[in-house]
Short mmCIF file of N, CA, C and O in Angstrom, two decimals:
data_model
loop_
_atom_site.label_atom_id
_atom_site.label_comp_id
_atom_site.label_asym_id
_atom_site.label_seq_id
_atom_site.Cartn_x
_atom_site.Cartn_y
_atom_site.Cartn_z
N MET A 125 -27.51 -57.56 86.74
CA MET A 125 -28.51 -58.05 85.81
C MET A 125 -29.44 -59.04 86.50
O MET A 125 -30.57 -59.20 86.09
N GLU A 126 -28.99 -59.75 87.53
CA GLU A 126 -29.81 -60.76 88.21
C GLU A 126 -31.08 -60.13 88.76
O GLU A 126 -31.04 -59.14 89.47
N GLY A 127 -32.22 -60.71 88.40
CA GLY A 127 -33.49 -60.22 88.92
C GLY A 127 -34.11 -59.09 88.14
O GLY A 127 -35.20 -58.66 88.45
N ARG A 128 -33.41 -58.59 87.12
CA ARG A 128 -33.97 -57.51 86.31
C ARG A 128 -34.33 -58.03 84.93
O ARG A 128 -33.73 -58.96 84.44
N VAL A 129 -35.28 -57.37 84.34
CA VAL A 129 -35.68 -57.72 82.98
C VAL A 129 -34.77 -56.98 82.01
O VAL A 129 -34.54 -55.79 82.16
N SER A 130 -34.26 -57.71 81.06
CA SER A 130 -33.40 -57.11 80.04
C SER A 130 -34.20 -57.00 78.76
O SER A 130 -34.75 -57.98 78.26
N THR A 131 -34.29 -55.80 78.23
CA THR A 131 -34.96 -55.60 76.96
C THR A 131 -33.99 -54.94 76.00
O THR A 131 -33.01 -54.34 76.41
N GLY A 132 -34.24 -55.06 74.76
CA GLY A 132 -33.38 -54.44 73.76
C GLY A 132 -33.52 -55.16 72.44
O GLY A 132 -34.38 -56.02 72.26
N THR A 133 -32.65 -54.81 71.55
CA THR A 133 -32.70 -55.42 70.23
C THR A 133 -31.99 -56.76 70.26
O THR A 133 -31.10 -56.98 71.08
N PRO A 134 -32.37 -57.67 69.36
CA PRO A 134 -31.70 -58.97 69.28
C PRO A 134 -30.22 -58.79 68.90
O PRO A 134 -29.81 -57.76 68.38
N LYS A 135 -29.44 -59.86 69.15
CA LYS A 135 -28.00 -59.82 68.86
C LYS A 135 -27.72 -59.63 67.38
O LYS A 135 -26.75 -59.00 67.00
N THR A 136 -28.55 -60.21 66.52
CA THR A 136 -28.36 -60.09 65.08
C THR A 136 -29.64 -59.58 64.44
O THR A 136 -30.72 -59.64 65.03
N GLN A 137 -29.52 -59.10 63.21
CA GLN A 137 -30.70 -58.62 62.48
C GLN A 137 -31.70 -59.75 62.28
O GLN A 137 -32.90 -59.54 62.31
N ARG A 138 -31.20 -60.96 62.09
CA ARG A 138 -32.09 -62.10 61.91
C ARG A 138 -32.83 -62.46 63.20
O ARG A 138 -33.78 -63.22 63.18
N GLY A 139 -32.35 -61.94 64.32
CA GLY A 139 -33.01 -62.22 65.59
C GLY A 139 -34.40 -61.59 65.66
O GLY A 139 -35.27 -62.06 66.40
N ARG A 140 -34.61 -60.53 64.93
CA ARG A 140 -35.93 -59.90 64.85
C ARG A 140 -36.65 -60.53 63.67
O ARG A 140 -36.27 -60.35 62.52
N ARG A 141 -37.67 -61.34 63.98
CA ARG A 141 -38.29 -62.11 62.90
C ARG A 141 -39.74 -62.42 63.22
O ARG A 141 -40.19 -62.29 64.35
N THR A 142 -40.44 -62.84 62.22
CA THR A 142 -41.80 -63.33 62.34
C THR A 142 -41.76 -64.82 62.04
O THR A 142 -41.16 -65.23 61.05
N ALA A 143 -42.37 -65.61 62.90
CA ALA A 143 -42.38 -67.06 62.70
C ALA A 143 -43.81 -67.52 62.46
O ALA A 143 -44.70 -67.23 63.25
N ASP A 144 -44.03 -68.19 61.34
CA ASP A 144 -45.35 -68.73 61.05
C ASP A 144 -45.68 -69.84 62.04
O ASP A 144 -44.80 -70.60 62.45
N LEU A 145 -46.96 -69.91 62.41
CA LEU A 145 -47.44 -70.96 63.30
C LEU A 145 -48.70 -71.56 62.70
O LEU A 145 -49.43 -70.90 61.96
N ASP A 146 -48.96 -72.82 63.04
CA ASP A 146 -50.19 -73.45 62.57
C ASP A 146 -51.38 -72.88 63.33
O ASP A 146 -51.23 -72.27 64.39
N ALA A 147 -52.58 -73.10 62.80
CA ALA A 147 -53.80 -72.51 63.36
C ALA A 147 -54.06 -72.96 64.80
O ALA A 147 -54.46 -72.15 65.65
N ASP A 148 -53.83 -74.24 65.11
CA ASP A 148 -54.09 -74.74 66.46
C ASP A 148 -53.15 -74.09 67.48
O ASP A 148 -53.59 -73.68 68.56
N THR A 149 -51.88 -73.98 67.14
CA THR A 149 -50.92 -73.33 68.04
C THR A 149 -51.30 -71.87 68.25
O THR A 149 -51.26 -71.37 69.38
N MET A 150 -51.67 -71.19 67.18
CA MET A 150 -52.08 -69.78 67.31
C MET A 150 -53.28 -69.64 68.23
O MET A 150 -53.32 -68.76 69.08
N LYS A 151 -54.25 -70.53 68.09
CA LYS A 151 -55.44 -70.48 68.93
C LYS A 151 -55.05 -70.63 70.41
O LYS A 151 -55.53 -69.88 71.27
N GLN A 152 -54.19 -71.58 70.69
CA GLN A 152 -53.76 -71.80 72.07
C GLN A 152 -52.98 -70.61 72.62
O GLN A 152 -53.16 -70.22 73.78
N LEU A 153 -52.12 -70.02 71.81
CA LEU A 153 -51.36 -68.85 72.26
C LEU A 153 -52.27 -67.65 72.52
O LEU A 153 -52.08 -66.91 73.49
N VAL A 154 -53.25 -67.47 71.66
CA VAL A 154 -54.21 -66.37 71.85
C VAL A 154 -54.97 -66.58 73.15
O VAL A 154 -55.16 -65.64 73.94
N GLU A 155 -55.41 -67.81 73.41
CA GLU A 155 -56.11 -68.11 74.66
C GLU A 155 -55.23 -67.83 75.86
O GLU A 155 -55.66 -67.22 76.83
N LEU A 156 -53.98 -68.29 75.81
CA LEU A 156 -53.04 -68.04 76.91
C LEU A 156 -52.83 -66.54 77.10
O LEU A 156 -52.85 -66.03 78.21
N HIS A 157 -52.64 -65.84 75.99
CA HIS A 157 -52.43 -64.40 76.04
C HIS A 157 -53.63 -63.70 76.67
O HIS A 157 -53.49 -62.83 77.52
N ASP A 158 -54.84 -64.10 76.27
CA ASP A 158 -56.06 -63.50 76.83
C ASP A 158 -56.16 -63.75 78.32
O ASP A 158 -56.53 -62.86 79.09
N ILE A 159 -55.82 -64.97 78.76
CA ILE A 159 -55.85 -65.29 80.19
C ILE A 159 -54.85 -64.40 80.94
O ILE A 159 -55.17 -63.82 81.97
N GLU A 160 -53.64 -64.30 80.42
CA GLU A 160 -52.62 -63.49 81.08
C GLU A 160 -53.04 -62.03 81.13
O GLU A 160 -52.85 -61.34 82.12
N ARG A 161 -53.62 -61.51 80.04
CA ARG A 161 -54.04 -60.11 79.99
C ARG A 161 -55.17 -59.82 80.98
O ARG A 161 -55.21 -58.76 81.58
N ARG A 162 -56.10 -60.76 81.13
CA ARG A 162 -57.18 -60.56 82.10
C ARG A 162 -56.63 -60.49 83.51
O ARG A 162 -57.11 -59.74 84.34
N ASN A 163 -55.60 -61.30 83.77
CA ASN A 163 -55.03 -61.34 85.12
C ASN A 163 -54.17 -60.13 85.42
O ASN A 163 -54.11 -59.67 86.56
N ALA A 164 -53.48 -59.61 84.44
CA ALA A 164 -52.59 -58.48 84.67
C ALA A 164 -52.26 -57.79 83.35
O ALA A 164 -51.33 -58.19 82.67
N PRO A 165 -53.03 -56.77 82.98
CA PRO A 165 -52.76 -56.11 81.69
C PRO A 165 -51.41 -55.39 81.71
O PRO A 165 -51.00 -54.85 82.72
N GLY A 166 -50.72 -55.42 80.59
CA GLY A 166 -49.42 -54.76 80.48
C GLY A 166 -48.78 -55.08 79.15
O GLY A 166 -49.39 -55.64 78.26
N ASP A 167 -47.49 -54.75 79.03
CA ASP A 167 -46.78 -54.92 77.77
C ASP A 167 -46.08 -56.26 77.62
O ASP A 167 -45.55 -56.56 76.57
N TYR A 168 -46.03 -57.06 78.67
CA TYR A 168 -45.32 -58.34 78.62
C TYR A 168 -46.31 -59.49 78.63
O TYR A 168 -47.45 -59.35 79.08
N VAL A 169 -45.87 -60.65 78.15
CA VAL A 169 -46.76 -61.80 78.12
C VAL A 169 -46.95 -62.35 79.52
O VAL A 169 -48.06 -62.61 79.95
N PHE A 170 -45.87 -62.54 80.27
CA PHE A 170 -45.95 -63.07 81.62
C PHE A 170 -45.72 -61.94 82.61
O PHE A 170 -44.65 -61.33 82.63
N LEU A 171 -46.74 -61.67 83.43
CA LEU A 171 -46.69 -60.54 84.35
C LEU A 171 -46.88 -60.99 85.79
O LEU A 171 -47.51 -62.02 86.06
N VAL A 172 -46.35 -60.20 86.72
CA VAL A 172 -46.63 -60.42 88.13
C VAL A 172 -48.12 -60.18 88.30
O VAL A 172 -48.63 -59.13 87.90
N PRO A 173 -48.86 -61.17 88.84
CA PRO A 173 -50.31 -61.01 88.96
C PRO A 173 -50.70 -59.70 89.63
O PRO A 173 -50.12 -59.28 90.62
N GLY A 174 -51.69 -59.02 89.02
CA GLY A 174 -52.21 -57.77 89.56
C GLY A 174 -51.37 -56.55 89.25
O GLY A 174 -51.67 -55.46 89.71
N THR A 175 -50.31 -56.72 88.43
CA THR A 175 -49.45 -55.57 88.09
C THR A 175 -49.20 -55.58 86.60
O THR A 175 -49.59 -56.51 85.89
N ASP A 176 -48.49 -54.56 86.12
CA ASP A 176 -48.03 -54.58 84.74
C ASP A 176 -46.53 -54.81 84.70
O ASP A 176 -45.87 -54.53 83.72
N GLU A 177 -45.98 -55.35 85.79
CA GLU A 177 -44.55 -55.64 85.89
C GLU A 177 -44.25 -57.01 85.28
O GLU A 177 -44.97 -57.97 85.51
N PRO A 178 -43.16 -57.10 84.52
CA PRO A 178 -42.80 -58.39 83.94
C PRO A 178 -42.42 -59.39 85.03
O PRO A 178 -41.83 -59.03 86.04
N LEU A 179 -42.79 -60.62 84.81
CA LEU A 179 -42.48 -61.70 85.74
C LEU A 179 -40.99 -62.02 85.63
O LEU A 179 -40.44 -62.08 84.53
N HIS A 180 -40.33 -62.22 86.78
CA HIS A 180 -38.91 -62.60 86.80
C HIS A 180 -38.74 -63.92 86.03
O HIS A 180 -39.65 -64.75 86.00
N ARG A 181 -37.58 -64.14 85.45
CA ARG A 181 -37.38 -65.33 84.62
C ARG A 181 -37.66 -66.62 85.39
O ARG A 181 -38.12 -67.59 84.81
N ASP A 182 -37.40 -66.65 86.69
CA ASP A 182 -37.72 -67.85 87.47
C ASP A 182 -39.23 -68.07 87.49
O ASP A 182 -39.71 -69.21 87.44
N GLY A 183 -39.98 -66.99 87.58
CA GLY A 183 -41.44 -67.08 87.55
C GLY A 183 -41.95 -67.53 86.19
O GLY A 183 -42.91 -68.29 86.10
N VAL A 184 -41.29 -67.06 85.14
CA VAL A 184 -41.66 -67.49 83.79
C VAL A 184 -41.43 -68.99 83.66
O VAL A 184 -42.28 -69.73 83.15
N GLY A 185 -40.26 -69.44 84.14
CA GLY A 185 -39.95 -70.88 84.08
C GLY A 185 -40.95 -71.70 84.86
O GLY A 185 -41.41 -72.75 84.41
N SER A 186 -41.32 -71.22 86.03
CA SER A 186 -42.31 -71.91 86.86
C SER A 186 -43.66 -71.96 86.16
O SER A 186 -44.33 -73.00 86.11
N ARG A 187 -44.07 -70.84 85.59
CA ARG A 187 -45.35 -70.78 84.87
C ARG A 187 -45.30 -71.71 83.65
O ARG A 187 -46.25 -72.41 83.36
N PHE A 188 -44.18 -71.71 82.95
CA PHE A 188 -44.03 -72.58 81.78
C PHE A 188 -44.15 -74.05 82.19
O PHE A 188 -44.87 -74.82 81.54
N ARG A 189 -43.47 -74.45 83.27
CA ARG A 189 -43.54 -75.84 83.72
C ARG A 189 -44.97 -76.22 84.09
O ARG A 189 -45.44 -77.32 83.79
N ARG A 190 -45.69 -75.30 84.72
CA ARG A 190 -47.07 -75.57 85.10
C ARG A 190 -47.93 -75.76 83.84
O ARG A 190 -48.74 -76.68 83.76
N LEU A 191 -47.75 -74.89 82.86
CA LEU A 191 -48.53 -75.00 81.61
C LEU A 191 -48.23 -76.32 80.89
O LEU A 191 -49.13 -76.96 80.36
N VAL A 192 -46.97 -76.72 80.89
CA VAL A 192 -46.59 -77.98 80.24
C VAL A 192 -47.24 -79.15 80.98
O VAL A 192 -47.80 -80.06 80.37
N ARG A 193 -47.18 -79.12 82.32
CA ARG A 193 -47.77 -80.19 83.12
C ARG A 193 -49.28 -80.30 82.85
O ARG A 193 -49.81 -81.37 82.61
N VAL A 194 -49.97 -79.16 82.86
CA VAL A 194 -51.42 -79.14 82.64
C VAL A 194 -51.75 -79.63 81.23
O VAL A 194 -52.75 -80.31 81.02
N SER A 195 -50.89 -79.33 80.26
CA SER A 195 -51.15 -79.72 78.87
C SER A 195 -50.93 -81.20 78.63
O SER A 195 -51.38 -81.74 77.63
N GLY A 196 -50.18 -81.85 79.53
CA GLY A 196 -49.88 -83.27 79.34
C GLY A 196 -48.68 -83.52 78.44
O GLY A 196 -48.36 -84.67 78.13
N LEU A 197 -48.01 -82.47 78.03
CA LEU A 197 -46.81 -82.62 77.20
C LEU A 197 -45.65 -83.10 78.06
O LEU A 197 -45.60 -82.84 79.26
N PRO A 198 -44.67 -83.79 77.44
CA PRO A 198 -43.50 -84.20 78.21
C PRO A 198 -42.68 -82.97 78.63
O PRO A 198 -42.68 -81.95 77.95
N HIS A 199 -42.00 -83.10 79.79
CA HIS A 199 -41.21 -81.96 80.27
C HIS A 199 -39.97 -81.77 79.40
O HIS A 199 -39.22 -82.70 79.15
N LEU A 200 -39.80 -80.58 78.95
CA LEU A 200 -38.59 -80.10 78.27
C LEU A 200 -38.50 -78.63 78.58
O LEU A 200 -39.53 -77.94 78.65
N SER A 201 -37.30 -78.13 78.73
CA SER A 201 -37.14 -76.69 78.94
C SER A 201 -37.56 -75.95 77.67
O SER A 201 -37.63 -76.56 76.59
N PRO A 202 -37.82 -74.66 77.77
CA PRO A 202 -38.13 -73.91 76.54
C PRO A 202 -37.03 -74.07 75.49
O PRO A 202 -37.31 -74.24 74.30
N HIS A 203 -35.77 -74.05 75.93
CA HIS A 203 -34.68 -74.20 74.95
C HIS A 203 -34.66 -75.63 74.39
O HIS A 203 -34.37 -75.83 73.21
N GLY A 204 -34.99 -76.60 75.22
CA GLY A 204 -35.08 -77.99 74.75
C GLY A 204 -36.17 -78.13 73.70
O GLY A 204 -36.02 -78.86 72.72
N ARG A 205 -37.26 -77.42 73.90
CA ARG A 205 -38.35 -77.45 72.90
C ARG A 205 -37.89 -76.79 71.61
O ARG A 205 -38.24 -77.23 70.52
N ARG A 206 -37.11 -75.73 71.72
CA ARG A 206 -36.57 -75.05 70.54
C ARG A 206 -35.67 -76.00 69.76
O ARG A 206 -35.77 -76.12 68.54
N ASP A 207 -34.78 -76.71 70.49
CA ASP A 207 -33.89 -77.68 69.84
C ASP A 207 -34.69 -78.81 69.18
O ASP A 207 -34.37 -79.24 68.08
N THR A 208 -35.71 -79.28 69.88
CA THR A 208 -36.54 -80.34 69.32
C THR A 208 -37.23 -79.87 68.05
O THR A 208 -37.28 -80.59 67.04
N HIS A 209 -37.75 -78.66 68.10
CA HIS A 209 -38.41 -78.07 66.93
C HIS A 209 -37.46 -78.05 65.73
O HIS A 209 -37.80 -78.51 64.64
N ALA A 210 -36.25 -77.55 65.95
CA ALA A 210 -35.27 -77.46 64.86
C ALA A 210 -34.89 -78.85 64.36
O ALA A 210 -34.82 -79.09 63.15
N THR A 211 -34.66 -79.77 65.28
CA THR A 211 -34.26 -81.13 64.91
C THR A 211 -35.34 -81.81 64.07
O THR A 211 -35.06 -82.41 63.03
N LEU A 212 -36.58 -81.71 64.52
CA LEU A 212 -37.68 -82.34 63.77
C LEU A 212 -37.84 -81.72 62.38
O LEU A 212 -38.08 -82.44 61.40
N LEU A 213 -37.71 -80.40 62.29
CA LEU A 213 -37.80 -79.76 60.97
C LEU A 213 -36.71 -80.27 60.04
O LEU A 213 -36.97 -80.61 58.88
N LEU A 214 -35.47 -80.34 60.55
CA LEU A 214 -34.37 -80.81 59.72
C LEU A 214 -34.54 -82.28 59.35
O LEU A 214 -34.28 -82.68 58.21
N GLN A 215 -35.01 -83.10 60.30
CA GLN A 215 -35.20 -84.52 60.01
C GLN A 215 -36.29 -84.76 58.97
O GLN A 215 -36.24 -85.74 58.24
N GLN A 216 -37.27 -83.87 58.89
CA GLN A 216 -38.31 -84.06 57.87
C GLN A 216 -37.93 -83.43 56.54
O GLN A 216 -38.73 -83.40 55.61
N GLY A 217 -36.70 -82.93 56.47
CA GLY A 217 -36.19 -82.45 55.19
C GLY A 217 -36.40 -80.98 54.91
O GLY A 217 -36.23 -80.55 53.77
N GLU A 218 -36.77 -80.21 55.91
CA GLU A 218 -36.93 -78.77 55.68
C GLU A 218 -35.57 -78.17 55.32
O GLU A 218 -34.53 -78.61 55.81
N ALA A 219 -35.58 -77.17 54.50
CA ALA A 219 -34.35 -76.52 54.05
C ALA A 219 -33.63 -75.87 55.22
O ALA A 219 -34.26 -75.27 56.11
N LEU A 220 -32.32 -76.00 55.22
CA LEU A 220 -31.50 -75.44 56.29
C LEU A 220 -31.74 -73.95 56.46
O LEU A 220 -31.83 -73.45 57.58
N HIS A 221 -31.86 -73.22 55.36
CA HIS A 221 -32.06 -71.77 55.47
C HIS A 221 -33.39 -71.43 56.13
O HIS A 221 -33.51 -70.44 56.84
N VAL A 222 -34.42 -72.27 55.93
CA VAL A 222 -35.72 -72.03 56.55
C VAL A 222 -35.60 -72.22 58.07
O VAL A 222 -36.07 -71.40 58.85
N VAL A 223 -34.97 -73.31 58.48
CA VAL A 223 -34.80 -73.59 59.91
C VAL A 223 -33.94 -72.51 60.56
O VAL A 223 -34.26 -72.00 61.64
N SER A 224 -32.88 -72.13 59.89
CA SER A 224 -31.99 -71.10 60.42
C SER A 224 -32.73 -69.79 60.66
O SER A 224 -32.57 -69.15 61.70
N ARG A 225 -33.55 -69.40 59.72
CA ARG A 225 -34.31 -68.16 59.87
C ARG A 225 -35.36 -68.26 60.96
O ARG A 225 -35.60 -67.31 61.70
N ARG A 226 -36.02 -69.44 61.09
CA ARG A 226 -37.01 -69.61 62.17
C ARG A 226 -36.35 -69.44 63.52
O ARG A 226 -36.94 -68.90 64.44
N LEU A 227 -35.12 -69.93 63.65
CA LEU A 227 -34.42 -69.86 64.93
C LEU A 227 -33.76 -68.50 65.16
O LEU A 227 -33.33 -68.21 66.27
N GLY A 228 -33.67 -67.69 64.12
CA GLY A 228 -33.05 -66.38 64.25
C GLY A 228 -31.53 -66.42 64.29
O GLY A 228 -30.88 -65.51 64.78
N HIS A 229 -30.96 -67.51 63.77
CA HIS A 229 -29.50 -67.62 63.75
C HIS A 229 -28.92 -66.61 62.76
O HIS A 229 -29.56 -66.23 61.78
N ALA A 230 -27.70 -66.21 63.03
CA ALA A 230 -27.03 -65.21 62.19
C ALA A 230 -26.84 -65.70 60.76
O ALA A 230 -26.89 -64.93 59.82
N ASN A 231 -26.62 -67.01 60.61
CA ASN A 231 -26.41 -67.58 59.28
C ASN A 231 -26.66 -69.08 59.30
O ASN A 231 -26.73 -69.69 60.36
N GLU A 232 -26.76 -69.66 58.11
CA GLU A 232 -27.02 -71.09 57.99
C GLU A 232 -25.86 -71.93 58.50
O GLU A 232 -26.06 -73.04 58.99
N ALA A 233 -24.64 -71.41 58.39
CA ALA A 233 -23.47 -72.17 58.84
C ALA A 233 -23.56 -72.45 60.34
O ALA A 233 -23.23 -73.55 60.79
N PHE A 234 -24.04 -71.48 61.11
CA PHE A 234 -24.19 -71.70 62.55
C PHE A 234 -25.21 -72.81 62.80
O PHE A 234 -24.98 -73.71 63.61
N THR A 235 -26.33 -72.77 62.10
CA THR A 235 -27.37 -73.78 62.27
C THR A 235 -26.83 -75.15 61.88
O THR A 235 -27.07 -76.14 62.58
N ALA A 236 -26.10 -75.22 60.78
CA ALA A 236 -25.54 -76.49 60.31
C ALA A 236 -24.57 -77.06 61.36
O ALA A 236 -24.60 -78.27 61.64
N ARG A 237 -23.73 -76.21 61.95
CA ARG A 237 -22.81 -76.69 62.99
C ARG A 237 -23.57 -77.17 64.21
O ARG A 237 -23.26 -78.21 64.79
N ARG A 238 -24.58 -76.42 64.62
CA ARG A 238 -25.34 -76.72 65.85
C ARG A 238 -26.10 -78.03 65.71
O ARG A 238 -26.24 -78.78 66.65
N TYR A 239 -26.64 -78.30 64.53
CA TYR A 239 -27.48 -79.47 64.32
C TYR A 239 -26.86 -80.47 63.35
O TYR A 239 -27.56 -81.22 62.68
N ALA A 240 -25.54 -80.51 63.28
CA ALA A 240 -24.83 -81.36 62.33
C ALA A 240 -25.20 -82.83 62.48
O ALA A 240 -25.27 -83.56 61.49
N ALA A 241 -25.49 -83.28 63.68
CA ALA A 241 -25.82 -84.69 63.90
C ALA A 241 -27.12 -85.08 63.20
O ALA A 241 -27.33 -86.25 62.88
N VAL A 242 -27.98 -84.13 62.94
CA VAL A 242 -29.26 -84.40 62.29
C VAL A 242 -29.08 -84.54 60.78
O VAL A 242 -29.80 -85.27 60.13
N LEU A 243 -28.11 -83.85 60.23
CA LEU A 243 -27.99 -83.72 58.79
C LEU A 243 -27.42 -84.93 58.04
O LEU A 243 -27.80 -85.15 56.90
N PRO A 244 -26.51 -85.76 58.62
CA PRO A 244 -25.92 -86.83 57.81
C PRO A 244 -26.92 -87.77 57.16
O PRO A 244 -26.77 -88.11 56.00
N GLY A 245 -27.94 -88.20 57.86
CA GLY A 245 -28.93 -89.10 57.29
C GLY A 245 -29.68 -88.47 56.14
O GLY A 245 -30.15 -89.17 55.24
N GLN A 246 -29.77 -87.18 56.14
CA GLN A 246 -30.50 -86.49 55.08
C GLN A 246 -29.75 -86.56 53.76
O GLN A 246 -30.37 -86.51 52.70
N GLN A 247 -28.43 -86.70 53.81
CA GLN A 247 -27.66 -86.76 52.59
C GLN A 247 -28.05 -88.00 51.78
O GLN A 247 -28.28 -87.92 50.57
N ALA A 248 -28.16 -89.14 52.45
CA ALA A 248 -28.55 -90.37 51.75
C ALA A 248 -29.96 -90.25 51.20
O ALA A 248 -30.24 -90.69 50.08
N GLU A 249 -30.86 -89.66 51.97
CA GLU A 249 -32.23 -89.46 51.51
C GLU A 249 -32.27 -88.56 50.29
O GLU A 249 -33.02 -88.79 49.34
N ALA A 250 -31.44 -87.50 50.29
CA ALA A 250 -31.40 -86.57 49.16
C ALA A 250 -30.92 -87.27 47.90
O ALA A 250 -31.48 -87.07 46.81
N VAL A 251 -29.91 -88.13 48.02
CA VAL A 251 -29.39 -88.86 46.87
C VAL A 251 -30.45 -89.82 46.34
O VAL A 251 -30.63 -89.95 45.13
N ASP A 252 -31.17 -90.48 47.24
CA ASP A 252 -32.24 -91.39 46.82
C ASP A 252 -33.33 -90.63 46.07
O ASP A 252 -33.83 -91.09 45.04
N ARG A 253 -33.73 -89.47 46.60
CA ARG A 253 -34.76 -88.67 45.92
C ARG A 253 -34.28 -88.24 44.54
O ARG A 253 -35.03 -88.29 43.55
N LEU A 254 -33.02 -87.82 44.45
CA LEU A 254 -32.46 -87.40 43.16
C LEU A 254 -32.43 -88.57 42.18
O LEU A 254 -32.81 -88.42 41.01
N ALA A 255 -32.01 -89.72 42.65
CA ALA A 255 -31.96 -90.90 41.77
C ALA A 255 -33.34 -91.25 41.26
O ALA A 255 -33.51 -91.58 40.07
N ARG A 256 -34.35 -91.20 42.13
CA ARG A 256 -35.72 -91.49 41.69
C ARG A 256 -36.17 -90.47 40.66
O ARG A 256 -36.78 -90.81 39.65
N ARG A 257 -35.84 -89.20 40.91
CA ARG A 257 -36.26 -88.17 39.96
C ARG A 257 -35.57 -88.32 38.61
O ARG A 257 -36.18 -88.18 37.57
N LEU A 258 -34.28 -88.59 38.65
CA LEU A 258 -33.54 -88.78 37.40
C LEU A 258 -34.04 -90.01 36.66
O LEU A 258 -34.02 -90.05 35.44
N GLY A 259 -34.53 -90.98 37.39
CA GLY A 259 -35.05 -92.19 36.77
C GLY A 259 -36.41 -91.99 36.13
O GLY A 259 -36.84 -92.80 35.32
N GLU A 260 -37.09 -90.90 36.47
CA GLU A 260 -38.44 -90.65 35.93
C GLU A 260 -38.41 -90.34 34.45
O GLU A 260 -39.22 -90.86 33.68
N THR A 261 -37.53 -89.46 34.01
CA THR A 261 -37.46 -89.10 32.60
C THR A 261 -36.02 -88.85 32.18
O THR A 261 -35.17 -88.52 32.98
N SER A 262 -35.76 -89.05 30.93
CA SER A 262 -34.44 -88.73 30.38
C SER A 262 -34.64 -87.61 29.36
O SER A 262 -35.76 -87.27 29.02
N PRO A 263 -33.57 -87.03 28.85
CA PRO A 263 -33.71 -85.92 27.90
C PRO A 263 -34.57 -86.27 26.69
O PRO A 263 -35.23 -85.41 26.13
N ASN A 264 -34.64 -87.54 26.27
CA ASN A 264 -35.44 -87.89 25.10
C ASN A 264 -36.88 -88.24 25.47
O ASN A 264 -37.64 -88.73 24.66
N GLY A 265 -37.26 -87.98 26.76
CA GLY A 265 -38.63 -88.16 27.18
C GLY A 265 -38.96 -89.56 27.66
O GLY A 265 -40.05 -89.85 28.06
N GLN A 266 -38.00 -90.50 27.58
CA GLN A 266 -38.25 -91.86 28.06
C GLN A 266 -37.77 -91.97 29.48
O GLN A 266 -37.06 -91.11 29.99
N ASN A 267 -38.15 -93.09 30.14
CA ASN A 267 -37.66 -93.23 31.51
C ASN A 267 -36.15 -93.39 31.47
O ASN A 267 -35.57 -93.75 30.46
N GLY A 268 -35.53 -93.11 32.59
CA GLY A 268 -34.08 -93.04 32.63
C GLY A 268 -33.41 -94.38 32.84
O GLY A 268 -32.20 -94.42 33.08
N ASN A 269 -34.12 -95.48 32.77
CA ASN A 269 -33.50 -96.77 33.00
C ASN A 269 -32.59 -97.14 31.84
O ASN A 269 -32.93 -96.97 30.67
N ALA A 270 -31.41 -97.68 32.16
CA ALA A 270 -30.46 -98.09 31.13
C ALA A 270 -31.00 -99.34 30.44
O ALA A 270 -31.62 -100.20 31.05
N GLN A 271 -30.72 -99.49 29.14
CA GLN A 271 -31.19 -100.66 28.39
C GLN A 271 -30.07 -101.57 28.05
O GLN A 271 -28.99 -101.25 27.82
#
C-alpha cells in the first residue's frame, strides 16, 4: 500500500456525505481547485504537476503545509484541523448529531467518546439556558419566579 493511492468507498455509510461550507471557504476552495486544475487537469484535487496522476500523500502533506504557511494560519495537521473544527463546534453548543455527521462518524456515541472532554462544560450551560427559559413563563402565563 505504501506509495499507492487507495480509493474506494468510506468505511461507513455516514462516511459518504456532503458538508456545508460558508461562502468565503467555498470561494477559497474553488480558487485552489482552479489553480490545481490549470496546473494538471485530472480527477484528483492534488496532482503530480503536468500529469493526471494523484500526488503521493507525502506530496499532499507538503502542499498542505505550504498553503497553510502562505495563508498565515497556524500550523496544524489536516487531522488536527478536523479535531479543532469538531471541538469548536461542540464548544459553541452545536448538536452532537450535527458534529457527528459532519465528521462522518458511524454514530453519535463515537463522537461523544472522542470529544468527551469538550462536553462537560456544556452540561452546566444547558442547565443555565433551561433555567432561564423556564423562568420566562409559567403555565398561567406569568413569569416563573416563585412568590
